[in-house]
Amino acid sequence: MKAVAHSELGDADVLRVTELDIPEPGPGEVRVRVAVSGVNPTDWKGRSGAYGAAAGELPLSVPNHDGAGVIDAVGPVAGGDGASGSAAESDGASDGVGPGAAGAIGAPFAVGDRVWVSLAAYQRPASGTAQEYTVLPVNRVFPLPDGASFELGAATGIPALTAHRSLTVAEDGPSRLAPGALDGHVVLVAGGAGAVGHAAVQLARWAGATVITTVSGETKASYAKAAGAQHVVNYRDSDAAEQIRAIAPEGVDLIVEVAAGRNNALDLAVLKNRGTIAIYANDGGTPFALDIGQNMGLNVRYQFVLGYTFGWDKVAAGAEDINAAIADGALPVGEDAGLPLIEFSLDRTGDAHRAVESGAVGKVLVKVADL
Ligand SMILES: NC(=O)c1ccc[n+]([C@@H]2O[C@H](COP(=O)([O-])OP(=O)(O)OC[C@H]3O[C@@H](n4cnc5c(N)ncnc54)[C@H](OP(=O)(O)O)[C@@H]3O)[C@@H](O)[C@H]2O)c1
């Protein structure tokens, strides 16, 4: 099969189009024929060595955690006679996850099922989605609701799971999302035209929140509005805090934060007492020191969010709610929905990485196959 892989860390030039054997699923695993691969900043950061140099030789690595496609084979039932069976009947032991990880979203998988996947290459370097087939533990695979395109499925993964987690960690807030779950809550999404920001705006609106978002200019403002934000503020305006306070005089309940250091002063100026700042990135890299008195006075809760480690139980719960939102038509992608799709061929996966690395506005995808 055709794949894109690398065996050293470095810039996008390390990515090579290559031929690999089609992998076989083991117990608790399924093989997915990939239609579309989704590219996130973490994919180029991992490829480049930004997370630290790997000790020793890098194993053959296939990039990209997110994707969508069709179940092509299911692994043997754990403890069975080796015959193929429903992947969700197995115990997922290969990933250290107990029974029901896939069953939690009620979907035993069968050959032909349409799915979206996420965190594909986490601790499994050869399992990224920039290849025609990938084998994954069932707890990284989720049914793609009827009518949802493979593009939507590949755009969902890390951005939507990160947004879901960020929206469900607030004090006095819900731990799950559904229509009405955020009724009466004011959510500030920093960077509403980003991939995670877009998903956060959409999920928060679906759950009933009043959504304010910040952007850096007019084009991004129009994308954030198209995503559903009722209020958009340019965070570069010197009176951004006053603008947000005018919209939410009592302050905002929850902030979904992409630039924790740069925005900390703004966040504290608009946060309600007992509010939560959910930090999933520190874009800009600005370090910050907490003003203990101000934070204590506001009873601030800081919640850090990292998709790799926030827990497979949270991933399963997030995927279930996200799928309900997709089924409701609440998570559309594309220019009209505020998230332009920028698609590359599998051969041009390196260019897809370069696009994300240089801050492409929208969602960068790699078309792997017409399925
Ligand atoms: N923790 C996790 O699990 C997790 C998961 C997904 C992503 N991430 C990280 O989150 C970051 C964003 O990912 P993404 O896929 O959403 O990237 P993206 O699509 O490039 O979006 C980033 C957005 O943040 C905006 N932004 C930058 N500085 C800002 C500021 N000070 N205030 C408000 N908005 C600001 C950018 O717009 P402007 O520059 O024009 O403002 C851009 O729209 C990356 O660093 C990524 O690695 C972390």
Short mmCIF file of C-alpha atoms and ligand atoms in Angstrom, two decimals:
data_model
loop_
_atom_site.label_atom_id
_atom_site.label_comp_id
_atom_site.label_asym_id
_atom_site.label_seq_id
_atom_site.Cartn_x
_atom_site.Cartn_y
_atom_site.Cartn_z
CA MET A 1 0.00 0.00 0.00
CA LYS A 2 1.00 3.59 -0.46
CA ALA A 3 2.05 5.48 2.67
CA VAL A 4 3.89 8.60 3.73
CA ALA A 5 6.51 7.92 6.37
CA HIS A 6 9.67 9.21 7.98
CA SER A 7 12.44 7.66 10.02
CA GLU A 8 14.12 10.82 11.27
CA LEU A 9 12.89 14.02 12.87
CA GLY A 10 13.09 17.23 10.89
CA ASP A 11 11.27 19.57 8.56
CA ALA A 12 8.60 18.37 6.14
CA ASP A 13 11.29 17.16 3.71
CA VAL A 14 11.80 14.07 5.92
CA LEU A 15 8.40 12.79 4.78
CA ARG A 16 8.70 10.23 1.96
CA VAL A 17 6.08 8.53 -0.17
CA THR A 18 6.74 4.83 0.22
CA GLU A 19 5.26 1.33 -0.07
CA LEU A 20 4.43 -0.53 3.15
CA ASP A 21 2.83 -3.91 3.86
CA ILE A 22 -0.85 -3.76 4.73
CA PRO A 23 -0.97 -4.34 8.53
CA GLU A 24 -3.14 -7.04 10.16
CA PRO A 25 -5.39 -6.16 13.12
CA GLY A 26 -4.77 -7.99 16.39
CA PRO A 27 -7.25 -8.58 19.23
CA GLY A 28 -9.15 -5.41 20.05
CA GLU A 29 -8.07 -3.75 16.83
CA VAL A 30 -9.62 -2.88 13.50
CA ARG A 31 -8.11 -2.03 10.16
CA VAL A 32 -9.38 1.18 8.60
CA ARG A 33 -9.13 1.92 4.90
CA VAL A 34 -8.37 5.64 5.05
CA ALA A 35 -10.34 8.03 2.84
CA VAL A 36 -9.18 11.35 4.30
CA SER A 37 -6.39 12.15 6.75
CA GLY A 38 -6.64 15.25 8.95
CA VAL A 39 -3.59 17.35 9.80
CA ASN A 40 -3.21 19.13 13.15
CA PRO A 41 -0.36 21.25 14.55
CA THR A 42 0.67 18.33 16.76
CA ASP A 43 1.45 16.29 13.62
CA TRP A 44 4.14 18.66 12.38
CA LYS A 45 5.37 19.34 15.92
CA GLY A 46 5.85 15.60 16.50
CA ARG A 47 7.51 15.13 13.10
CA SER A 48 9.87 18.08 13.62
CA GLY A 49 11.12 17.06 17.05
CA ALA A 50 9.45 20.01 18.79
CA TYR A 51 8.40 17.63 21.58
CA GLY A 52 12.05 16.67 22.19
CA ALA A 53 14.41 14.42 20.29
CA ALA A 54 13.59 10.72 20.29
CA ALA A 55 16.12 8.59 22.14
CA GLY A 56 17.88 6.27 19.72
CA GLU A 57 16.74 5.55 16.20
CA LEU A 58 13.25 6.74 15.25
CA PRO A 59 10.97 3.83 14.34
CA LEU A 60 9.30 4.10 10.95
CA SER A 61 6.65 6.75 11.60
CA VAL A 62 3.50 7.54 9.63
CA PRO A 63 2.17 11.01 10.53
CA ASN A 64 -1.32 12.35 11.26
CA HIS A 65 -3.55 11.36 14.13
CA ASP A 66 -6.95 12.13 12.65
CA GLY A 67 -8.78 10.61 9.73
CA ALA A 68 -11.91 8.99 8.37
CA GLY A 69 -12.60 5.94 6.27
CA VAL A 70 -14.15 2.52 6.25
CA ILE A 71 -13.57 -0.54 8.46
CA ASP A 72 -11.71 -3.00 6.28
CA ALA A 73 -11.02 -5.84 8.74
CA VAL A 74 -11.63 -6.59 12.41
CA GLY A 75 -9.17 -8.37 14.65
CA PRO A 76 -9.73 -11.75 16.24
CA VAL A 77 -11.85 -11.83 19.36
CA ALA A 78 -9.51 -11.78 22.37
CA GLY A 79 -9.21 -15.27 23.87
CA GLY A 80 -11.13 -16.75 20.95
CA ASP A 81 -10.05 -19.21 18.30
CA GLY A 82 -8.45 -16.60 16.09
CA ALA A 83 -11.44 -16.24 13.83
CA SER A 84 -12.33 -12.68 12.92
CA GLY A 85 -15.11 -11.18 14.97
CA SER A 86 -16.67 -7.94 16.08
CA ALA A 87 -13.89 -5.66 17.25
CA ALA A 88 -16.00 -4.27 20.05
CA GLU A 89 -16.41 -7.74 21.54
CA SER A 90 -12.73 -7.73 22.37
CA ASP A 91 -11.37 -6.16 25.53
CA GLY A 92 -9.14 -3.54 23.96
CA ALA A 93 -6.28 -4.94 26.05
CA SER A 94 -3.66 -3.90 23.51
CA ASP A 95 -4.29 -0.33 24.60
CA GLY A 96 -4.66 -1.00 28.29
CA VAL A 97 -8.32 -0.06 28.11
CA GLY A 98 -11.00 -2.13 29.75
CA PRO A 99 -14.14 -3.62 28.25
CA GLY A 100 -16.64 -1.30 26.73
CA ALA A 101 -14.25 1.35 25.43
CA ALA A 102 -15.85 1.14 22.02
CA GLY A 103 -19.11 -0.24 23.37
CA ALA A 104 -19.42 3.01 25.32
CA ILE A 105 -20.56 4.62 22.12
CA GLY A 106 -22.69 1.62 21.35
CA ALA A 107 -21.04 0.57 18.17
CA PRO A 108 -19.57 -2.84 17.52
CA PHE A 109 -17.67 -2.44 14.27
CA ALA A 110 -18.16 -4.51 11.14
CA VAL A 111 -16.43 -4.50 7.80
CA GLY A 112 -17.86 -1.65 5.71
CA ASP A 113 -18.70 0.67 8.63
CA ARG A 114 -17.84 4.32 8.02
CA VAL A 115 -15.73 5.73 10.86
CA TRP A 116 -13.64 8.65 12.08
CA VAL A 117 -10.48 8.10 14.07
CA SER A 118 -8.29 10.15 16.37
CA LEU A 119 -4.97 9.93 18.24
CA ALA A 120 -4.05 7.25 15.71
CA ALA A 121 -0.28 7.55 16.06
CA TYR A 122 -0.15 8.14 19.81
CA GLN A 123 2.42 5.60 21.09
CA ARG A 124 1.90 3.76 17.78
CA PRO A 125 4.21 5.54 15.34
CA ALA A 126 3.31 3.35 12.36
CA SER A 127 -0.44 3.87 12.80
CA GLY A 128 -0.85 7.43 11.52
CA THR A 129 -3.46 8.11 8.88
CA ALA A 130 -1.19 9.25 6.04
CA GLN A 131 -1.44 5.80 4.47
CA GLU A 132 -4.05 3.74 2.70
CA TYR A 133 -4.70 1.38 5.63
CA THR A 134 -4.10 1.75 9.35
CA VAL A 135 -4.69 -0.62 12.25
CA LEU A 136 -6.03 0.91 15.45
CA PRO A 137 -7.38 -0.14 18.85
CA VAL A 138 -11.15 0.20 18.81
CA ASN A 139 -11.13 2.98 21.41
CA ARG A 140 -9.62 5.34 18.82
CA VAL A 141 -12.31 4.58 16.25
CA PHE A 142 -15.82 6.06 16.22
CA PRO A 143 -18.80 5.57 13.92
CA LEU A 144 -19.25 8.35 11.37
CA PRO A 145 -22.90 9.40 11.52
CA ASP A 146 -25.00 8.93 8.38
CA GLY A 147 -24.72 11.81 5.98
CA ALA A 148 -21.43 13.08 7.42
CA SER A 149 -18.65 13.28 4.82
CA PHE A 150 -15.21 11.75 5.25
CA GLU A 151 -13.87 15.32 5.16
CA LEU A 152 -16.02 16.21 8.17
CA GLY A 153 -14.91 13.01 9.91
CA ALA A 154 -11.23 13.73 9.32
CA ALA A 155 -11.66 17.33 10.54
CA THR A 156 -13.36 16.19 13.75
CA GLY A 157 -10.85 14.20 15.86
CA ILE A 158 -8.38 16.23 17.89
CA PRO A 159 -10.07 19.63 17.46
CA ALA A 160 -13.53 18.44 18.55
CA LEU A 161 -12.27 16.18 21.35
CA THR A 162 -10.11 19.02 22.70
CA ALA A 163 -13.02 21.44 22.47
CA HIS A 164 -15.36 18.98 24.20
CA ARG A 165 -12.97 18.43 27.08
CA SER A 166 -12.39 22.18 27.44
CA LEU A 167 -16.14 22.82 27.59
CA THR A 168 -16.77 20.17 30.25
CA VAL A 169 -14.27 21.05 32.98
CA ALA A 170 -15.84 24.19 34.45
CA GLU A 171 -16.93 24.49 38.03
CA ASP A 172 -20.74 24.68 37.98
CA GLY A 173 -20.66 23.38 34.41
CA PRO A 174 -21.74 20.10 32.81
CA SER A 175 -19.43 17.09 32.39
CA ARG A 176 -21.23 16.09 29.19
CA LEU A 177 -22.60 18.14 26.30
CA ALA A 178 -26.08 17.99 24.83
CA PRO A 179 -28.63 20.59 23.79
CA GLY A 180 -29.39 22.68 26.88
CA ALA A 181 -26.31 21.54 28.86
CA LEU A 182 -24.77 25.03 28.68
CA ASP A 183 -27.99 27.04 28.86
CA GLY A 184 -27.32 30.24 30.79
CA HIS A 185 -23.52 29.89 30.50
CA VAL A 186 -21.32 32.46 28.78
CA VAL A 187 -18.31 30.91 27.05
CA LEU A 188 -15.36 32.88 25.70
CA VAL A 189 -13.52 30.99 22.96
CA ALA A 190 -10.10 32.50 22.26
CA GLY A 191 -9.28 32.20 18.55
CA GLY A 192 -12.68 31.19 17.18
CA ALA A 193 -11.36 30.84 13.62
CA GLY A 194 -8.83 28.16 14.59
CA ALA A 195 -9.61 24.48 14.20
CA VAL A 196 -10.11 23.85 17.92
CA GLY A 197 -11.75 27.26 18.37
CA HIS A 198 -14.20 26.48 15.56
CA ALA A 199 -15.22 23.20 17.18
CA ALA A 200 -15.52 24.91 20.57
CA VAL A 201 -17.81 27.60 19.16
CA GLN A 202 -20.00 25.01 17.44
CA LEU A 203 -20.22 22.63 20.42
CA ALA A 204 -20.88 25.45 22.87
CA ARG A 205 -23.67 26.84 20.69
CA TRP A 206 -25.15 23.35 20.21
CA ALA A 207 -25.18 23.00 24.01
CA GLY A 208 -26.99 26.33 24.46
CA ALA A 209 -24.22 28.69 25.57
CA THR A 210 -23.86 32.35 24.72
CA VAL A 211 -20.58 32.37 22.80
CA ILE A 212 -18.14 35.25 22.60
CA THR A 213 -14.99 34.66 20.60
CA THR A 214 -11.81 36.60 19.97
CA VAL A 215 -10.00 36.89 16.64
CA SER A 216 -7.25 39.02 15.11
CA GLY A 217 -9.03 40.44 12.05
CA GLU A 218 -12.07 40.73 9.79
CA THR A 219 -11.73 37.49 7.80
CA LYS A 220 -11.39 35.43 10.95
CA ALA A 221 -14.31 37.37 12.47
CA SER A 222 -16.53 36.32 9.57
CA TYR A 223 -15.44 32.68 9.98
CA ALA A 224 -16.14 32.77 13.72
CA LYS A 225 -19.61 34.21 13.07
CA ALA A 226 -20.26 31.57 10.43
CA ALA A 227 -19.34 28.95 13.05
CA GLY A 228 -22.08 30.36 15.27
CA ALA A 229 -20.44 32.81 17.65
CA GLN A 230 -22.98 35.48 18.62
CA HIS A 231 -20.26 37.98 19.54
CA VAL A 232 -16.79 38.51 18.06
CA VAL A 233 -14.13 40.79 19.54
CA ASN A 234 -10.70 41.62 18.13
CA TYR A 235 -8.30 40.72 20.92
CA ARG A 236 -5.82 43.27 19.57
CA ASP A 237 -8.20 46.13 20.40
CA SER A 238 -6.97 48.02 23.44
CA ASP A 239 -10.48 47.93 24.89
CA ALA A 240 -11.12 44.21 24.21
CA ALA A 241 -11.90 43.57 27.89
CA GLU A 242 -14.43 46.41 27.98
CA GLN A 243 -16.09 45.08 24.80
CA ILE A 244 -16.44 41.64 26.37
CA ARG A 245 -17.72 43.11 29.65
CA ALA A 246 -20.31 45.08 27.69
CA ILE A 247 -21.60 41.79 26.26
CA ALA A 248 -21.31 39.89 29.56
CA PRO A 249 -21.50 42.41 32.44
CA GLU A 250 -21.30 39.63 35.05
CA GLY A 251 -18.27 38.14 33.31
CA VAL A 252 -17.81 34.89 31.42
CA ASP A 253 -18.18 31.47 33.03
CA LEU A 254 -15.62 29.58 30.99
CA ILE A 255 -12.72 30.49 28.72
CA VAL A 256 -11.42 28.02 26.11
CA GLU A 257 -7.86 29.25 25.81
CA VAL A 258 -5.32 28.83 22.98
CA ALA A 259 -2.81 31.47 24.10
CA ALA A 260 -2.71 31.22 27.87
CA GLY A 261 0.21 33.56 28.48
CA ARG A 262 -0.65 36.28 26.01
CA ASN A 263 -4.27 36.35 27.09
CA ASN A 264 -4.01 35.93 30.84
CA ALA A 265 -4.56 39.59 31.66
CA LEU A 266 -7.57 39.73 29.32
CA ASP A 267 -8.93 36.47 30.73
CA LEU A 268 -8.75 37.68 34.32
CA ALA A 269 -10.35 40.99 33.33
CA VAL A 270 -13.47 39.26 31.97
CA LEU A 271 -13.79 36.07 34.06
CA LYS A 272 -16.71 35.69 36.43
CA ASN A 273 -16.06 34.76 40.06
CA ARG A 274 -15.54 30.95 40.21
CA GLY A 275 -14.92 30.92 36.47
CA THR A 276 -12.71 28.40 34.69
CA ILE A 277 -9.90 28.89 32.18
CA ALA A 278 -9.42 25.69 30.14
CA ILE A 279 -5.94 25.89 28.60
CA TYR A 280 -5.20 23.67 25.62
CA ALA A 281 -2.29 25.66 24.16
CA ASN A 282 0.09 28.52 24.78
CA ASP A 283 0.40 29.80 21.22
CA GLY A 284 2.86 32.63 21.08
CA GLY A 285 4.84 30.89 23.81
CA THR A 286 4.48 33.77 26.25
CA PRO A 287 5.28 32.60 29.78
CA PHE A 288 3.15 34.03 32.56
CA ALA A 289 3.24 34.29 36.29
CA LEU A 290 0.01 33.98 38.20
CA ASP A 291 -1.11 36.98 40.19
CA ILE A 292 -2.09 34.94 43.23
CA GLY A 293 -4.22 37.65 44.80
CA GLN A 294 -6.23 38.33 41.66
CA ASN A 295 -6.74 34.62 40.95
CA MET A 296 -7.68 33.90 44.55
CA GLY A 297 -10.08 36.82 44.63
CA LEU A 298 -11.86 35.40 41.58
CA ASN A 299 -11.65 31.75 42.78
CA VAL A 300 -10.28 30.91 39.36
CA ARG A 301 -10.04 27.32 38.25
CA TYR A 302 -7.29 26.59 35.71
CA GLN A 303 -7.75 23.31 33.88
CA PHE A 304 -5.04 22.14 31.49
CA VAL A 305 -6.17 19.96 28.61
CA LEU A 306 -4.01 17.55 26.61
CA GLY A 307 -5.73 15.10 24.30
CA TYR A 308 -3.00 12.46 24.53
CA THR A 309 -3.39 12.07 28.27
CA PHE A 310 -6.77 13.38 29.45
CA GLY A 311 -8.05 9.81 29.48
CA TRP A 312 -9.68 7.28 27.16
CA ASP A 313 -12.87 7.49 29.22
CA LYS A 314 -13.07 11.22 28.42
CA VAL A 315 -12.28 10.51 24.78
CA ALA A 316 -15.14 7.98 24.58
CA ALA A 317 -17.59 10.35 26.28
CA GLY A 318 -16.48 13.24 24.08
CA ALA A 319 -16.84 11.17 20.92
CA GLU A 320 -20.35 10.14 21.91
CA ASP A 321 -21.45 13.76 22.43
CA ILE A 322 -19.62 14.91 19.30
CA ASN A 323 -21.39 12.24 17.27
CA ALA A 324 -24.73 13.44 18.63
CA ALA A 325 -23.82 16.96 17.52
CA ILE A 326 -22.74 15.73 14.08
CA ALA A 327 -26.01 13.81 13.75
CA ASP A 328 -27.85 17.04 14.63
CA GLY A 329 -25.97 18.85 11.84
CA ALA A 330 -24.29 21.08 14.43
CA LEU A 331 -20.65 20.54 13.41
CA PRO A 332 -20.49 21.39 9.71
CA VAL A 333 -17.16 22.23 8.05
CA GLY A 334 -16.28 24.20 4.93
CA GLU A 335 -16.06 27.90 4.09
CA ASP A 336 -19.78 28.55 4.71
CA ALA A 337 -19.52 26.98 8.15
CA GLY A 338 -16.43 29.02 9.06
CA LEU A 339 -13.78 26.34 8.49
CA PRO A 340 -12.48 26.36 4.90
CA LEU A 341 -11.14 22.96 3.83
CA ILE A 342 -7.67 22.92 2.27
CA GLU A 343 -7.09 19.54 0.65
CA PHE A 344 -3.83 17.94 -0.56
CA SER A 345 -3.13 14.58 -2.21
CA LEU A 346 -1.36 11.85 -0.22
CA ASP A 347 1.77 12.47 -2.29
CA ARG A 348 1.73 16.08 -1.05
CA THR A 349 1.45 15.31 2.68
CA GLY A 350 4.65 17.33 3.18
CA ASP A 351 2.92 20.39 1.72
CA ALA A 352 -0.06 19.75 3.98
CA HIS A 353 2.29 19.83 6.98
CA ARG A 354 3.91 23.03 5.69
CA ALA A 355 0.47 24.63 5.36
CA VAL A 356 -0.46 23.87 8.97
CA GLU A 357 2.96 24.94 10.20
CA SER A 358 2.61 28.29 8.47
CA GLY A 359 -0.78 28.95 10.08
CA ALA A 360 -3.25 28.05 7.32
CA VAL A 361 -6.71 29.36 8.14
CA GLY A 362 -9.13 26.45 7.98
CA LYS A 363 -8.70 22.71 8.14
CA VAL A 364 -5.89 21.02 6.25
CA LEU A 365 -6.78 17.57 4.95
CA VAL A 366 -5.02 14.89 2.90
CA LYS A 367 -7.15 12.98 0.42
CA VAL A 368 -6.01 9.36 0.55
CA ALA A 369 -8.65 7.49 -1.46
CA ASP A 370 -12.05 7.92 -3.11
CA LEU A 371 -14.25 5.61 -1.07
N1 LIG B 1 -3.84 20.40 24.24
C1 LIG B 1 -4.34 19.69 23.23
O1 LIG B 1 -4.76 18.55 23.37
C2 LIG B 1 -4.37 20.35 21.88
C3 LIG B 1 -5.26 19.89 20.92
C4 LIG B 1 -5.34 20.53 19.68
C5 LIG B 1 -4.50 21.61 19.43
N2 LIG B 1 -3.61 22.00 20.37
C6 LIG B 1 -2.73 23.15 20.12
O2 LIG B 1 -3.59 24.26 20.05
C7 LIG B 1 -3.08 25.21 19.15
C8 LIG B 1 -4.13 25.55 18.12
O3 LIG B 1 -4.46 24.41 17.34
P1 LIG B 1 -5.46 24.54 16.11
O4 LIG B 1 -5.46 23.27 15.39
O5 LIG B 1 -6.75 25.12 16.56
O6 LIG B 1 -4.65 25.64 15.27
P2 LIG B 1 -5.17 26.77 14.26
O7 LIG B 1 -6.25 26.24 13.39
O8 LIG B 1 -3.94 27.31 13.60
O9 LIG B 1 -5.80 27.88 15.20
C9 LIG B 1 -5.07 28.65 16.10
C10 LIG B 1 -5.87 29.94 16.27
O10 LIG B 1 -5.44 30.62 17.44
C11 LIG B 1 -5.51 32.02 17.14
N3 LIG B 1 -4.72 32.75 18.10
C12 LIG B 1 -3.36 32.84 18.19
N4 LIG B 1 -3.02 33.65 19.21
C13 LIG B 1 -4.18 34.07 19.77
C14 LIG B 1 -4.48 34.94 20.85
N5 LIG B 1 -3.53 35.52 21.57
N6 LIG B 1 -5.79 35.11 21.16
C15 LIG B 1 -6.76 34.55 20.45
N7 LIG B 1 -6.53 33.73 19.40
C16 LIG B 1 -5.25 33.50 19.07
C17 LIG B 1 -5.02 32.09 15.71
O11 LIG B 1 -5.43 33.25 15.04
P3 LIG B 1 -4.57 34.61 15.09
O12 LIG B 1 -3.10 34.24 15.15
O13 LIG B 1 -4.93 35.37 13.86
O14 LIG B 1 -5.02 35.28 16.32
C18 LIG B 1 -5.71 30.89 15.09
O15 LIG B 1 -6.98 31.22 14.58
C19 LIG B 1 -1.79 24.60 18.57
O16 LIG B 1 -0.70 25.05 19.35
C20 LIG B 1 -1.99 23.13 18.81
O17 LIG B 1 -0.76 22.42 18.87
C21 LIG B 1 -3.54 21.41 21.60
#
